[in-house]
Backbone as a printed PyTorch tensor [residue, N CA C, xyz], in Angstrom:
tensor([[[ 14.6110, -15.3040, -12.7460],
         [ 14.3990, -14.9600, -14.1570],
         [ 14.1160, -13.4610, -14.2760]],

        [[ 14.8280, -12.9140, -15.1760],
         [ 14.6640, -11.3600, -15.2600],
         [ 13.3150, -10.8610, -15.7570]],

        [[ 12.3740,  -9.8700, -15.4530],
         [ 11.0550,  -9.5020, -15.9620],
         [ 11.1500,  -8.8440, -17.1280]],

        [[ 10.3840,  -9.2900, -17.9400],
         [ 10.5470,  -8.6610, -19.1700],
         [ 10.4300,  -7.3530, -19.7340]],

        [[ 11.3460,  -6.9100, -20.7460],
         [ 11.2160,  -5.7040, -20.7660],
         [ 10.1270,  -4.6200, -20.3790]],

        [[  8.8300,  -4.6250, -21.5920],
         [  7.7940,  -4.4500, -21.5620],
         [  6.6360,  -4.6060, -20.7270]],

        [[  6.9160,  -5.5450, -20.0260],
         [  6.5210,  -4.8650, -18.3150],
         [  6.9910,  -4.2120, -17.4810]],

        [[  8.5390,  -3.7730, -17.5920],
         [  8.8240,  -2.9000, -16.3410],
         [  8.5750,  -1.5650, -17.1970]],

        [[  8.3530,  -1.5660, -18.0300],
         [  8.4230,  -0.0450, -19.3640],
         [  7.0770,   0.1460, -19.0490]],

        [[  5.9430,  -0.5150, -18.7560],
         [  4.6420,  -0.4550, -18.9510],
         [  4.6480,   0.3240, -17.2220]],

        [[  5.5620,  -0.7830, -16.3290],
         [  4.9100,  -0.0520, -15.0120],
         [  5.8650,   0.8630, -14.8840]],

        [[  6.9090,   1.6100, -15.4730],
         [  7.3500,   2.7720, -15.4850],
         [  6.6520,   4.1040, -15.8190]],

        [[  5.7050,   3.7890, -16.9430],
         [  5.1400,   4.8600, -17.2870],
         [  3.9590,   4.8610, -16.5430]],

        [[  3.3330,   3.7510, -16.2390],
         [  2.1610,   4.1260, -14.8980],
         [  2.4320,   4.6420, -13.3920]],

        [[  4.0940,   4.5090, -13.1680],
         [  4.2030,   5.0570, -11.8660],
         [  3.9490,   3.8990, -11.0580]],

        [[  4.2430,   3.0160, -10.8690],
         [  3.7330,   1.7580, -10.4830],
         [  4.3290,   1.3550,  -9.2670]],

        [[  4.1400,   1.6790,  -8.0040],
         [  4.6470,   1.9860,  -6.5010],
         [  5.0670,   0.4100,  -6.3990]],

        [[  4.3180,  -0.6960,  -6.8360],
         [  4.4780,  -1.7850,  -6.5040],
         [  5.8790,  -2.5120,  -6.9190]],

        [[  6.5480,  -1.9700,  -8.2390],
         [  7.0470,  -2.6100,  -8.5620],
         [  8.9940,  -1.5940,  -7.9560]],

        [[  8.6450,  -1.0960,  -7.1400],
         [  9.7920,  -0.4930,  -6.3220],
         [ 11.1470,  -1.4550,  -5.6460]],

        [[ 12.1470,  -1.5880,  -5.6740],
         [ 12.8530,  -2.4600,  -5.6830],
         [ 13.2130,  -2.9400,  -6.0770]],

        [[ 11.7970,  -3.6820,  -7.1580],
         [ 12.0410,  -5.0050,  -7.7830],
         [ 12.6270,  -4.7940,  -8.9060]],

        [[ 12.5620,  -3.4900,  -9.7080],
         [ 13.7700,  -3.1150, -10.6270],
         [ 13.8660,  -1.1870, -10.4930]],

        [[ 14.9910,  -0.7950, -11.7110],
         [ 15.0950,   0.1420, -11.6570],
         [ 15.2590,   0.7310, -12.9760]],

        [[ 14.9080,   2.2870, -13.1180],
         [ 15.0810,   2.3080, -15.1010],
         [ 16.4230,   3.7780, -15.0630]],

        [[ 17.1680,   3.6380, -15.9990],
         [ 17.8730,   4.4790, -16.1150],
         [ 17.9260,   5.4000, -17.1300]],

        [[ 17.9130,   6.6190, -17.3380],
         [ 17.7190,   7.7250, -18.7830],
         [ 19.3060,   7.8710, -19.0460]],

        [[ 19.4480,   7.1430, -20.2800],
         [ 20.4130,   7.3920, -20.8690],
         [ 21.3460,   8.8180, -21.0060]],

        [[ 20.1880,   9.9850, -21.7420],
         [ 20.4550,  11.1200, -21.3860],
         [ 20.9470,  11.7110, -20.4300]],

        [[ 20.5480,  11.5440, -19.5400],
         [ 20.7560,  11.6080, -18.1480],
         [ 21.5140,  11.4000, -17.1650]],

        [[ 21.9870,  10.2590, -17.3670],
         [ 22.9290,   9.2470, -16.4130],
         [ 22.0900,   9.2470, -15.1110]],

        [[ 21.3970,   9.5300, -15.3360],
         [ 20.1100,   9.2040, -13.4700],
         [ 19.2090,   7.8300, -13.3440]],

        [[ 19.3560,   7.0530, -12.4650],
         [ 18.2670,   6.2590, -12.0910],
         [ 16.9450,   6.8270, -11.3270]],

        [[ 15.8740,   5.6740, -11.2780],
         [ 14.9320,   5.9310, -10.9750],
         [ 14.5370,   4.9850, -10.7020]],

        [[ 13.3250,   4.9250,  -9.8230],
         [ 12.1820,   3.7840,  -9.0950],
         [ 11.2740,   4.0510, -10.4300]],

        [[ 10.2790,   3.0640, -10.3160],
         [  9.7270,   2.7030, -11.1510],
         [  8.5700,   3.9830, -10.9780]],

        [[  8.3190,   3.7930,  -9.9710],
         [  6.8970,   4.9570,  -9.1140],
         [  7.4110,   6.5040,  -9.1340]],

        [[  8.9120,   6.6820,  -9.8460],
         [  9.5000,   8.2530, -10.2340],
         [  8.2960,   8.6320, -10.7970]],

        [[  8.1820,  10.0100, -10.0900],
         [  6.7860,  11.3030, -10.7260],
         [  7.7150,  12.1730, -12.1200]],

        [[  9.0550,  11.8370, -12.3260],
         [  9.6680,  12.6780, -12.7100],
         [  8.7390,  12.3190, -14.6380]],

        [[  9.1910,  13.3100, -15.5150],
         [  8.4800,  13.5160, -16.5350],
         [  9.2150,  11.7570, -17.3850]],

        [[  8.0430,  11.4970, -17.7450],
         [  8.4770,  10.2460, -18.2890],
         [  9.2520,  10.3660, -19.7420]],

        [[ 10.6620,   9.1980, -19.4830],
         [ 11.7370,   9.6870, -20.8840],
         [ 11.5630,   8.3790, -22.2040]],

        [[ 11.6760,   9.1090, -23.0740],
         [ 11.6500,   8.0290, -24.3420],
         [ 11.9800,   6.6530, -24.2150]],

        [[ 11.4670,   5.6470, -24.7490],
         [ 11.4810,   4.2510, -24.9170],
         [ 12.8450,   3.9780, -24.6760]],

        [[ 13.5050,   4.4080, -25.8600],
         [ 14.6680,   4.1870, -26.3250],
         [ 16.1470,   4.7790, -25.5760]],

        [[ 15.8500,   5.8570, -24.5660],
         [ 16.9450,   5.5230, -23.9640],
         [ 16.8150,   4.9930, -22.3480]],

        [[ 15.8060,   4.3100, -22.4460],
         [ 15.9940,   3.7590, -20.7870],
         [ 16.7600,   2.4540, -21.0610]],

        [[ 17.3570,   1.9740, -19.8860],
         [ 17.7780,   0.6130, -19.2990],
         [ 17.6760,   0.4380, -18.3690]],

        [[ 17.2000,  -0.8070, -18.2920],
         [ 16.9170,  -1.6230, -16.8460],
         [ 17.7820,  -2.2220, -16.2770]],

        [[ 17.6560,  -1.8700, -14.8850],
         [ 18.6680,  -2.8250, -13.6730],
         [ 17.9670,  -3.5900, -12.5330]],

        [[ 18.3710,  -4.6400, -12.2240],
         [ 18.4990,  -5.1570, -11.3760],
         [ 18.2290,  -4.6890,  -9.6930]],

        [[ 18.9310,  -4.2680,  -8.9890],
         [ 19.6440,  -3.1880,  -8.5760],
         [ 19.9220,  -1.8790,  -8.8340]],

        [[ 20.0770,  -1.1140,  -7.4750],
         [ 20.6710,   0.4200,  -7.8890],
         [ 22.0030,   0.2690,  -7.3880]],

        [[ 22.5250,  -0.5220,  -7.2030],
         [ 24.2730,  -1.2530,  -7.1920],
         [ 24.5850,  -1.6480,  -8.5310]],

        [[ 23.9280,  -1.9390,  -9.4960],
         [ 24.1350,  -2.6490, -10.8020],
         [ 24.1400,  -1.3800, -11.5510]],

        [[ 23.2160,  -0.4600, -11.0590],
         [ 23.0620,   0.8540, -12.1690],
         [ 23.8990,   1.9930, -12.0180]],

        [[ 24.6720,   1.6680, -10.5570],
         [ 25.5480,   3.1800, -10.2200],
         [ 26.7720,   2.1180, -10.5680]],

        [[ 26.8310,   1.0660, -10.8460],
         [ 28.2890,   0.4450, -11.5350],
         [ 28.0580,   0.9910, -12.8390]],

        [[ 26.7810,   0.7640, -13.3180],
         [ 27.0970,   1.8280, -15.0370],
         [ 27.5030,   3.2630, -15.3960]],

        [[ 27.2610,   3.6160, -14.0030],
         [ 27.3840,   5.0170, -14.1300],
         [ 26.3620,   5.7810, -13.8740]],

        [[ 25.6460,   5.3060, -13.4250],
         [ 24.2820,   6.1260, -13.7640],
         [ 24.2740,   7.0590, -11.8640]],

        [[ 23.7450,   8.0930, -11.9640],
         [ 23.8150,   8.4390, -10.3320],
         [ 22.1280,   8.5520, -10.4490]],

        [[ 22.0210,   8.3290,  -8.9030],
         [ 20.7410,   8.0720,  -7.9130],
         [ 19.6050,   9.5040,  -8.2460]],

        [[ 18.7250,   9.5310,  -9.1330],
         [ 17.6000,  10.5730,  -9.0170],
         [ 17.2160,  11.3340,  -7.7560]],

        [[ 17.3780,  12.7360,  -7.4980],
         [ 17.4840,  13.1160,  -6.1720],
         [ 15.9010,  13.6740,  -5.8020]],

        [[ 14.7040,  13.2270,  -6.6760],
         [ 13.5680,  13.3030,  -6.5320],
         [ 12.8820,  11.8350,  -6.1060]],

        [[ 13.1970,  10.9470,  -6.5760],
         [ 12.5110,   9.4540,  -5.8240],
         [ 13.1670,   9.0240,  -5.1130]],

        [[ 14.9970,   9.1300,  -5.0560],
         [ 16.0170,   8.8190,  -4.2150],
         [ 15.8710,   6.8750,  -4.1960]],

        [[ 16.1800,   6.2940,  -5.7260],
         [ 16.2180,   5.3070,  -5.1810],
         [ 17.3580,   4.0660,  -4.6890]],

        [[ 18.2530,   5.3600,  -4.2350],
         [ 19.4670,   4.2760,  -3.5320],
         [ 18.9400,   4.3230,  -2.3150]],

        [[ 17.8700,   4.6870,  -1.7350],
         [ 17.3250,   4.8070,  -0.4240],
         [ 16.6710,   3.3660,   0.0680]],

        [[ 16.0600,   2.6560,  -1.1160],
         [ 15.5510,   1.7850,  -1.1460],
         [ 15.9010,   0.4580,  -0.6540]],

        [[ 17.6050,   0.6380,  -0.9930],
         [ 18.5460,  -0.4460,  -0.4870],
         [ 19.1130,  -0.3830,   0.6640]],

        [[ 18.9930,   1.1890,   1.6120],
         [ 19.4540,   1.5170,   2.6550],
         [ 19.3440,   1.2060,   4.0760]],

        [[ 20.1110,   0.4230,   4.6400],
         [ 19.5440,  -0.2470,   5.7870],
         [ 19.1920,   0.5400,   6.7660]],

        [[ 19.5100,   1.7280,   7.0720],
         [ 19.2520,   3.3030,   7.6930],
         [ 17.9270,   4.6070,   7.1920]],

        [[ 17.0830,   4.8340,   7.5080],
         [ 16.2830,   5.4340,   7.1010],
         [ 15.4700,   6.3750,   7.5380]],

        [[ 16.4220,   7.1920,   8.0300],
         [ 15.8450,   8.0870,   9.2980],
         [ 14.2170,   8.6810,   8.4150]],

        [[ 14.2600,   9.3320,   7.2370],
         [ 12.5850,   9.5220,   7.1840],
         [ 11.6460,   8.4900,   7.6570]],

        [[ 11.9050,   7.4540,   7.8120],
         [ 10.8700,   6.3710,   7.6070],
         [ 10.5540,   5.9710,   9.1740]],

        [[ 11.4800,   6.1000,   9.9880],
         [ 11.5910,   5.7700,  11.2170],
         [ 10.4120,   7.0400,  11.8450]],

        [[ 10.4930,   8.1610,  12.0830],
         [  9.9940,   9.0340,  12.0680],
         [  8.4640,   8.7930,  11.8790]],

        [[  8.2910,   8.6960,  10.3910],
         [  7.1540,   8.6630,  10.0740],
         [  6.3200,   7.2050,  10.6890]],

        [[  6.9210,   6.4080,  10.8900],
         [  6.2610,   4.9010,  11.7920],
         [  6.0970,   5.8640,  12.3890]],

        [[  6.8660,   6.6170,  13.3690],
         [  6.2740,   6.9080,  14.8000],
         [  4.6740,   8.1090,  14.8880]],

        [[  4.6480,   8.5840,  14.0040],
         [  3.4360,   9.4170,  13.7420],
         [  2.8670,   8.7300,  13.2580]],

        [[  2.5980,   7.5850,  12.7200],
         [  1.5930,   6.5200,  12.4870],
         [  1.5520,   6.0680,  13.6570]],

        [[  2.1090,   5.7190,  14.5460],
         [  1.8270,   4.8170,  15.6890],
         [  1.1850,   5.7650,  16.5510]],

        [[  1.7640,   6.9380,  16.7680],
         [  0.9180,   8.1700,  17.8180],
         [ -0.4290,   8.6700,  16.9420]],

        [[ -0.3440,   8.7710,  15.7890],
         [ -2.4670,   9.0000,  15.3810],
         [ -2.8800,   7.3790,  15.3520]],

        [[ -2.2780,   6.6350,  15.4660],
         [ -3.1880,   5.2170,  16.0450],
         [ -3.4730,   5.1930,  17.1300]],

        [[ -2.5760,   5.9840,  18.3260],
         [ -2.7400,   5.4790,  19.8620],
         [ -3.5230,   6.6720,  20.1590]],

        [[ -3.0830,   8.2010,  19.5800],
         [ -4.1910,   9.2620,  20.3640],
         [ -5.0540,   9.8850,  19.1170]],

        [[ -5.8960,   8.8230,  18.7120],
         [ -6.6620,   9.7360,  17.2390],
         [ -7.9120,  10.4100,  18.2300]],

        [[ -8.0840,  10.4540,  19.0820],
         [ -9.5600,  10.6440,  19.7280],
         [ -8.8640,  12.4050,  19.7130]],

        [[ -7.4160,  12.7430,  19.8340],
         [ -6.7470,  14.3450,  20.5380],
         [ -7.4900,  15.6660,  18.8250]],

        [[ -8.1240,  16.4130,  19.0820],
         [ -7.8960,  17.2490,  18.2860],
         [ -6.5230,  18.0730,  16.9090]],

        [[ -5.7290,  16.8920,  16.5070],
         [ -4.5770,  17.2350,  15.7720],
         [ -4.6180,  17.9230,  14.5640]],

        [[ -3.7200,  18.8670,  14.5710],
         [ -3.2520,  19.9270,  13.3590],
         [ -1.9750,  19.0020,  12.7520]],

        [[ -1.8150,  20.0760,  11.5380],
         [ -0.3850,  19.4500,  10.8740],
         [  0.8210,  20.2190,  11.8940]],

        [[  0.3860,  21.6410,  12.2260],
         [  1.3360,  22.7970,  12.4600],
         [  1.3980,  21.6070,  14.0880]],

        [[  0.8130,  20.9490,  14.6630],
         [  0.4560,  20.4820,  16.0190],
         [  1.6890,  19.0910,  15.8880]],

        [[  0.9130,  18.2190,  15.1420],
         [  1.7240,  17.0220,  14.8480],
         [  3.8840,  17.3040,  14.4030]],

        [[  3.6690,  18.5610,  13.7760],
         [  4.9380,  18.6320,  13.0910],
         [  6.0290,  19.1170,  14.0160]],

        [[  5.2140,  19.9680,  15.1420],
         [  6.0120,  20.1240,  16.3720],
         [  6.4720,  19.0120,  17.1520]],

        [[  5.2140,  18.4360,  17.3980],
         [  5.4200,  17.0100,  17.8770],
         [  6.6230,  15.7300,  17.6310]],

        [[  6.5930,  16.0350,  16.2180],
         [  7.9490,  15.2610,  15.9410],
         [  8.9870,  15.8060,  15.4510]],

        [[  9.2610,  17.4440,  15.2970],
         [ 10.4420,  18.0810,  15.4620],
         [ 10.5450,  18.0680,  14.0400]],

        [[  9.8610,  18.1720,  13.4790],
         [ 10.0560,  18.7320,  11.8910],
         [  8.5680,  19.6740,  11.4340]],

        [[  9.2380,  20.6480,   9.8530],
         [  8.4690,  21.2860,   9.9930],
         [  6.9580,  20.8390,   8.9560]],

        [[  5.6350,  21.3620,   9.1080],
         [  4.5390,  20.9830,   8.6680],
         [  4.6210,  21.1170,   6.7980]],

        [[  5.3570,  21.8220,   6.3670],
         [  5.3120,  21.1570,   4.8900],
         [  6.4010,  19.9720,   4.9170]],

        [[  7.8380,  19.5080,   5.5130],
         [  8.2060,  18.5250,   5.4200],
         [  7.4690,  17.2620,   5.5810]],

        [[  6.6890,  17.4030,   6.9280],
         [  6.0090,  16.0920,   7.4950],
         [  4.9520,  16.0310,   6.4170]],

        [[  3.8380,  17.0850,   5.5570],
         [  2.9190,  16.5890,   4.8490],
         [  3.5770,  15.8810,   3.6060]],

        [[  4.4290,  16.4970,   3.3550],
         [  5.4780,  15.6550,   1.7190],
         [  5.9950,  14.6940,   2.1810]],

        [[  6.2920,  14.3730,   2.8820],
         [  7.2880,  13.1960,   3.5830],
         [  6.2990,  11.8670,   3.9790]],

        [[  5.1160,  12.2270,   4.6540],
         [  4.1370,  10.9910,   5.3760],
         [  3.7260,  11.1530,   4.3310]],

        [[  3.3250,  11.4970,   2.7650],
         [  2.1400,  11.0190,   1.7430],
         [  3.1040,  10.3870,   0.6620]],

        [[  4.5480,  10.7120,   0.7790],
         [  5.1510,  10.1760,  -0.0750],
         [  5.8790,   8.8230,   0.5870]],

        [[  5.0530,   8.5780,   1.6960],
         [  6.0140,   6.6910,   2.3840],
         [  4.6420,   6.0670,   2.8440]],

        [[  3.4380,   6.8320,   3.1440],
         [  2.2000,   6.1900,   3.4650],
         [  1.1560,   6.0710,   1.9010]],

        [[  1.3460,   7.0230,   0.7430],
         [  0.3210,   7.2420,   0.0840],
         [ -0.9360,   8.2820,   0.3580]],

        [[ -1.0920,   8.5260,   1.9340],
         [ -2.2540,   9.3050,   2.4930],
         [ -1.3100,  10.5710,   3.1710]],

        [[ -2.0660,  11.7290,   3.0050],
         [ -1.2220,  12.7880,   4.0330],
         [ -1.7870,  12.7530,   5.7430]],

        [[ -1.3400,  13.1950,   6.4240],
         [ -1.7270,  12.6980,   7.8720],
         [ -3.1710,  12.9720,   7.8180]],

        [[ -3.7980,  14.0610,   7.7910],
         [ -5.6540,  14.1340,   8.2340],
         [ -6.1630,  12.7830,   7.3410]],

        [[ -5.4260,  12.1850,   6.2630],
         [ -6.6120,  11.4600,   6.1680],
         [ -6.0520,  10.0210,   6.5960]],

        [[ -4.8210,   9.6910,   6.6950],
         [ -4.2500,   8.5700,   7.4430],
         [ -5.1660,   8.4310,   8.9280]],

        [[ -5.2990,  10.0060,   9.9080],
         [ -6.1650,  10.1790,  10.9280],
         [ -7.3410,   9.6510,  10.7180]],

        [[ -8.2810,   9.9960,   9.9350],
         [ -9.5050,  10.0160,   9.2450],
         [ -9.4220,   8.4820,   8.7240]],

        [[ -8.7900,   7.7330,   8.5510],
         [ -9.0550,   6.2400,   8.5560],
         [ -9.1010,   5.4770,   9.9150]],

        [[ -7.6470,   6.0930,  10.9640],
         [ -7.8670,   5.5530,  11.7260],
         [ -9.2020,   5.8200,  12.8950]],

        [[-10.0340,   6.8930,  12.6520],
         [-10.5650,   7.3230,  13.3990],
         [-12.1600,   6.4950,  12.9860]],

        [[-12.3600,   6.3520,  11.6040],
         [-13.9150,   5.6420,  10.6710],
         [-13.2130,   4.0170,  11.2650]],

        [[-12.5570,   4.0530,  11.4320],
         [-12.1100,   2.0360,  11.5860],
         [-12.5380,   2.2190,  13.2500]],

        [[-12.1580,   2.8000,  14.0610],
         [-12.7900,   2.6200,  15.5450],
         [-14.5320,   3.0660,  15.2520]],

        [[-14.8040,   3.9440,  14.5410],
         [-16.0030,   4.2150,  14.4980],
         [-16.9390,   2.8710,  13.9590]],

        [[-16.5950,   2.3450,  12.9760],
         [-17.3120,   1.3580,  12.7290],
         [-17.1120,   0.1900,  13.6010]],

        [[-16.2700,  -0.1050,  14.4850],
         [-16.1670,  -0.8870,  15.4600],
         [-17.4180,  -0.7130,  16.7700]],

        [[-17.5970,   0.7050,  16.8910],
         [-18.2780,   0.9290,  17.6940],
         [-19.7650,   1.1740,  17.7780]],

        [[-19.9500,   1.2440,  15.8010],
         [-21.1970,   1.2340,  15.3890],
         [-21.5250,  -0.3930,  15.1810]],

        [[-20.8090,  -1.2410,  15.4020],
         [-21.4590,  -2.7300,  15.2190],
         [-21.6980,  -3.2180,  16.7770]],

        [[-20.8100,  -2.6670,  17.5160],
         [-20.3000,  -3.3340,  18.9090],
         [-20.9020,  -3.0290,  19.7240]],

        [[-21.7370,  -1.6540,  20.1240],
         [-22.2340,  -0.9270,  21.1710],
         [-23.7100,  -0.3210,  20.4260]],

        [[-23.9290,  -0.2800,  21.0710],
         [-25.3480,   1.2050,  21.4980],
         [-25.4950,   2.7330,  21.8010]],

        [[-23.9710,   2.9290,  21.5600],
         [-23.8720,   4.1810,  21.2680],
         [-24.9110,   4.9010,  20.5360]],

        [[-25.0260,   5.7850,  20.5410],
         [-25.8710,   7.0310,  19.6190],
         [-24.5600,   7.2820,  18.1770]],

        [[-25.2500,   7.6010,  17.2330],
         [-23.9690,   7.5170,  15.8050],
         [-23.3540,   9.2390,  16.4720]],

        [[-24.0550,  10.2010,  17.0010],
         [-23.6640,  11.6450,  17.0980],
         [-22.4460,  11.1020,  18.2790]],

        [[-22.3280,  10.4490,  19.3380],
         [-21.8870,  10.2550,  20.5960],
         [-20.7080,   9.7110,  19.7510]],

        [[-20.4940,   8.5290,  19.0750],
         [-19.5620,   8.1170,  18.1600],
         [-18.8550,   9.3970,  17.6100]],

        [[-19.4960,   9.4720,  17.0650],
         [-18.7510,  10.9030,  15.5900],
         [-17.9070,  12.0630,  16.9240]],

        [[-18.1050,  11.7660,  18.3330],
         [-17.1970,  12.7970,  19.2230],
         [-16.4250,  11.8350,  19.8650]],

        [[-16.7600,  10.2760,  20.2620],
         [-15.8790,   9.8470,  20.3370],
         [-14.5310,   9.2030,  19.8480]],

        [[-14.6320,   9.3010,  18.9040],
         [-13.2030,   9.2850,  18.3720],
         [-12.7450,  10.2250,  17.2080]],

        [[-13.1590,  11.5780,  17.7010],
         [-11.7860,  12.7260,  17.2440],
         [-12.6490,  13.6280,  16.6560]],

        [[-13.8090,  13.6160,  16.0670],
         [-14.3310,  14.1730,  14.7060],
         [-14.7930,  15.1560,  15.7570]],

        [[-14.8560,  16.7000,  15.0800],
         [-15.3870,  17.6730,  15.3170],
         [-16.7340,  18.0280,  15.3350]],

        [[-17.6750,  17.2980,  14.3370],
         [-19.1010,  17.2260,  13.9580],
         [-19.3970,  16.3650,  13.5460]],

        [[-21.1850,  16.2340,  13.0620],
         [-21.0610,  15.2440,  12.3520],
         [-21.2380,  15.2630,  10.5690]],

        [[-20.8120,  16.1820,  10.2180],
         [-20.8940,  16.5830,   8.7920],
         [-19.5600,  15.8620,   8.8920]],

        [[-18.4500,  16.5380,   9.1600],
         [-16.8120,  15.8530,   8.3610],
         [-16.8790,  14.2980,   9.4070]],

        [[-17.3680,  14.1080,  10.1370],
         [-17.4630,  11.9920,  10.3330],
         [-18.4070,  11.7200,   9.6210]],

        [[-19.4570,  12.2430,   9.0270],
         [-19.9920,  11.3500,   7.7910],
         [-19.5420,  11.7340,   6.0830]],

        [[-19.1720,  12.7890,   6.3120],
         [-17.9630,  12.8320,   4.8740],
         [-17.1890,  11.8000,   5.3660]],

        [[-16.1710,  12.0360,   5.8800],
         [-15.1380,  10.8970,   5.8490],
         [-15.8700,   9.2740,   5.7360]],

        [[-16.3320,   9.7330,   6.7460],
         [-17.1250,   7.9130,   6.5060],
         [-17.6020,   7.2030,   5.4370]],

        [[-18.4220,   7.9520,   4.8330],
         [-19.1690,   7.8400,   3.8490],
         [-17.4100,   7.8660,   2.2960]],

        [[-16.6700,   8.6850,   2.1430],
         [-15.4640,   8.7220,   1.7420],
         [-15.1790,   6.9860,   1.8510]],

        [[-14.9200,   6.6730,   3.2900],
         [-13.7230,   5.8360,   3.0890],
         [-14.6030,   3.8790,   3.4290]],

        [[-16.1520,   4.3180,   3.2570],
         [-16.8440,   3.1180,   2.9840],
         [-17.8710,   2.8940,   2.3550]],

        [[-18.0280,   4.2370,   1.2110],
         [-19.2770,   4.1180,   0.7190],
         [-20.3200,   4.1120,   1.3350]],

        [[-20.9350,   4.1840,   2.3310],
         [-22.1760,   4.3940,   3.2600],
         [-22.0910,   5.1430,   4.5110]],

        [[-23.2690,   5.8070,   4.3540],
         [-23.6030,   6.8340,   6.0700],
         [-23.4190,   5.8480,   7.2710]],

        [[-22.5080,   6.3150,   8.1660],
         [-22.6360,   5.4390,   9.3520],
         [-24.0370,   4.5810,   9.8710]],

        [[-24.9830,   5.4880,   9.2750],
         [-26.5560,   4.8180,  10.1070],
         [-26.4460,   3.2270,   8.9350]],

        [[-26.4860,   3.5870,   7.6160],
         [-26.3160,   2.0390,   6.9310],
         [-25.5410,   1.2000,   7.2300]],

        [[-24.2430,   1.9950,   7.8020],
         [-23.1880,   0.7770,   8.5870],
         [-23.9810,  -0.3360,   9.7830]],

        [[-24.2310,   0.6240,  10.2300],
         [-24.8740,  -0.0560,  11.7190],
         [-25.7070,  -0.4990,  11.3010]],

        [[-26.7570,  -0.7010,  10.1120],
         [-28.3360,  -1.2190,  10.4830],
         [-27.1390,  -2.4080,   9.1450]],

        [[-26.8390,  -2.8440,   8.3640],
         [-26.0190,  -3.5830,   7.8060],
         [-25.3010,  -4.6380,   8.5600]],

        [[-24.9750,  -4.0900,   9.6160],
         [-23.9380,  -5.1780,  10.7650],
         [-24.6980,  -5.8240,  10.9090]],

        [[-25.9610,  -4.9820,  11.8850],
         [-26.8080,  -5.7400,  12.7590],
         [-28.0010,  -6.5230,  11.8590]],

        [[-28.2710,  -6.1960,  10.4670],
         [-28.3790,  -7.4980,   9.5850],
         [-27.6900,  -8.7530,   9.2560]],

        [[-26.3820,  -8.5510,   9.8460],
         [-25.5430,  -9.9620,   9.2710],
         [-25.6300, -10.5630,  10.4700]],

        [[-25.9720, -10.4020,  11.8620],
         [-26.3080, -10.8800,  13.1610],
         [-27.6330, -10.6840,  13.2830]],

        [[-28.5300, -10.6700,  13.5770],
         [-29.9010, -10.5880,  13.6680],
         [-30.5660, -11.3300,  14.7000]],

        [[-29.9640, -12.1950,  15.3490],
         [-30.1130, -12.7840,  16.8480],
         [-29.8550, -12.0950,  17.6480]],

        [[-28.4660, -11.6480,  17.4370],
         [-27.4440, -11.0020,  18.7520],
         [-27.8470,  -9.8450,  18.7020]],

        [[-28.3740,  -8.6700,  17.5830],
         [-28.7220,  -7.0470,  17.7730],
         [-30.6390,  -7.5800,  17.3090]],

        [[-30.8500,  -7.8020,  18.0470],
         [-32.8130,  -7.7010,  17.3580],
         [-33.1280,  -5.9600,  18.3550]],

        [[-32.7840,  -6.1130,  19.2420],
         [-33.1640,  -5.4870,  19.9330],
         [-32.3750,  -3.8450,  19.7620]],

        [[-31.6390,  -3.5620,  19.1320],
         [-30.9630,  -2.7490,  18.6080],
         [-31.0320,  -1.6880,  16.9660]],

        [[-31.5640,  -3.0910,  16.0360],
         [-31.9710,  -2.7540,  14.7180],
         [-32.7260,  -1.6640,  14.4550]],

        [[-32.3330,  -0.5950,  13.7880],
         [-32.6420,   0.4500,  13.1870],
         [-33.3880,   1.2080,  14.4170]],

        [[-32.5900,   1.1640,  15.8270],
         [-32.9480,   2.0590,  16.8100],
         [-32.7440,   3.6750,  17.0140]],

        [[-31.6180,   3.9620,  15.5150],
         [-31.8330,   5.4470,  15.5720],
         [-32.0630,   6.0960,  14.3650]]])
């Protein structure tokens, strides 16, 4: 059943990442399609149309927006995307290494403003803070799991100090690592007695 107008018009003008694929809007004016999540300046009510498909919309005529690119969407080939997995998979496997953008962008053979526009526009996050998640997710693993010291943490996995691991932390869970840990070891209270609010 086709979605009704007035919802894909509604998540057009919000930019609505979710609804990518699932249709497409076209500016009359224009003859250009677009993803729903297009940043491009939003066009009057009245001359969009909706497709199905970006096979249904380049049969109208309409050609592919070269800012959201969404004949990409249907593309079984995707060399940006391939790429960018792999720098997600290498700051998952070495987040503990000291990484730059100018560092990472060598690393995968492109240059550091491509890779920051490119990984925030297929992840949502630009790499330091894609890093900076993966680095607070081992940290809080290690603040429930061990006896670490929170300072010994905040160097073991990547952070420079402990000002930017408790920004970030505090950023990406609402609480100072020390509330993390004395919080865990409240929801166990058998297994950490001996641990509770030890620093």
């Amino acid at each position: 059943m086709r979605m009704r107008a007035d919802i894909m018009w509604n998540a057009v003008v919000a930019c609505r990442a979710e609804y990518d694929g699932v249709f497409y809007y076209g500016v009359r004016t224009t003859c250009i399609f677009c993803r729903p999540s297009c940043r491009s300046k939003t066009p009057k009510r009245e001359n969009v149309d909706f497709f199905a498909s970006a096979r249904e919309a380049m049969e109208r005529g309409y050609r592919p927006c070269k800012r959201c690119r969404p004949d990409l969407l249907e593309a079984v080939y995707d060399p940006n995307g391939k790429w960018i997995r792999e720098v997600q998979e290498l700051l998952e496997r070495e987040y503990r290494d000291p990484w730059t953008l100018d560092r990472l962008a060598r690393r995968v053979g492109v240059s550091a403003f491509h890779l920051q526009r490119m990984f925030k526009k297929y992840t949502g996050a630009s790499p330091k803070q894609f890093l900076n998640r993966v680095r607070v997710e081992e940290a809080k693993r290690l603040l429930a799991d061990s006896d670490k010291k929170i300072t010994a943490i905040c160097y073991d996995v990547g952070f420079t100090g402990l000002t930017p691991f408790c920004t970030a932390f505090r950023r990406l869970t609402g609480m100072s690592p020390r509330a993390y840990r004395n919080l865990r070891l409240r929801e166990r209270p058998d297994e950490n007695r001996n641990r509770q609010l030890q620093e």
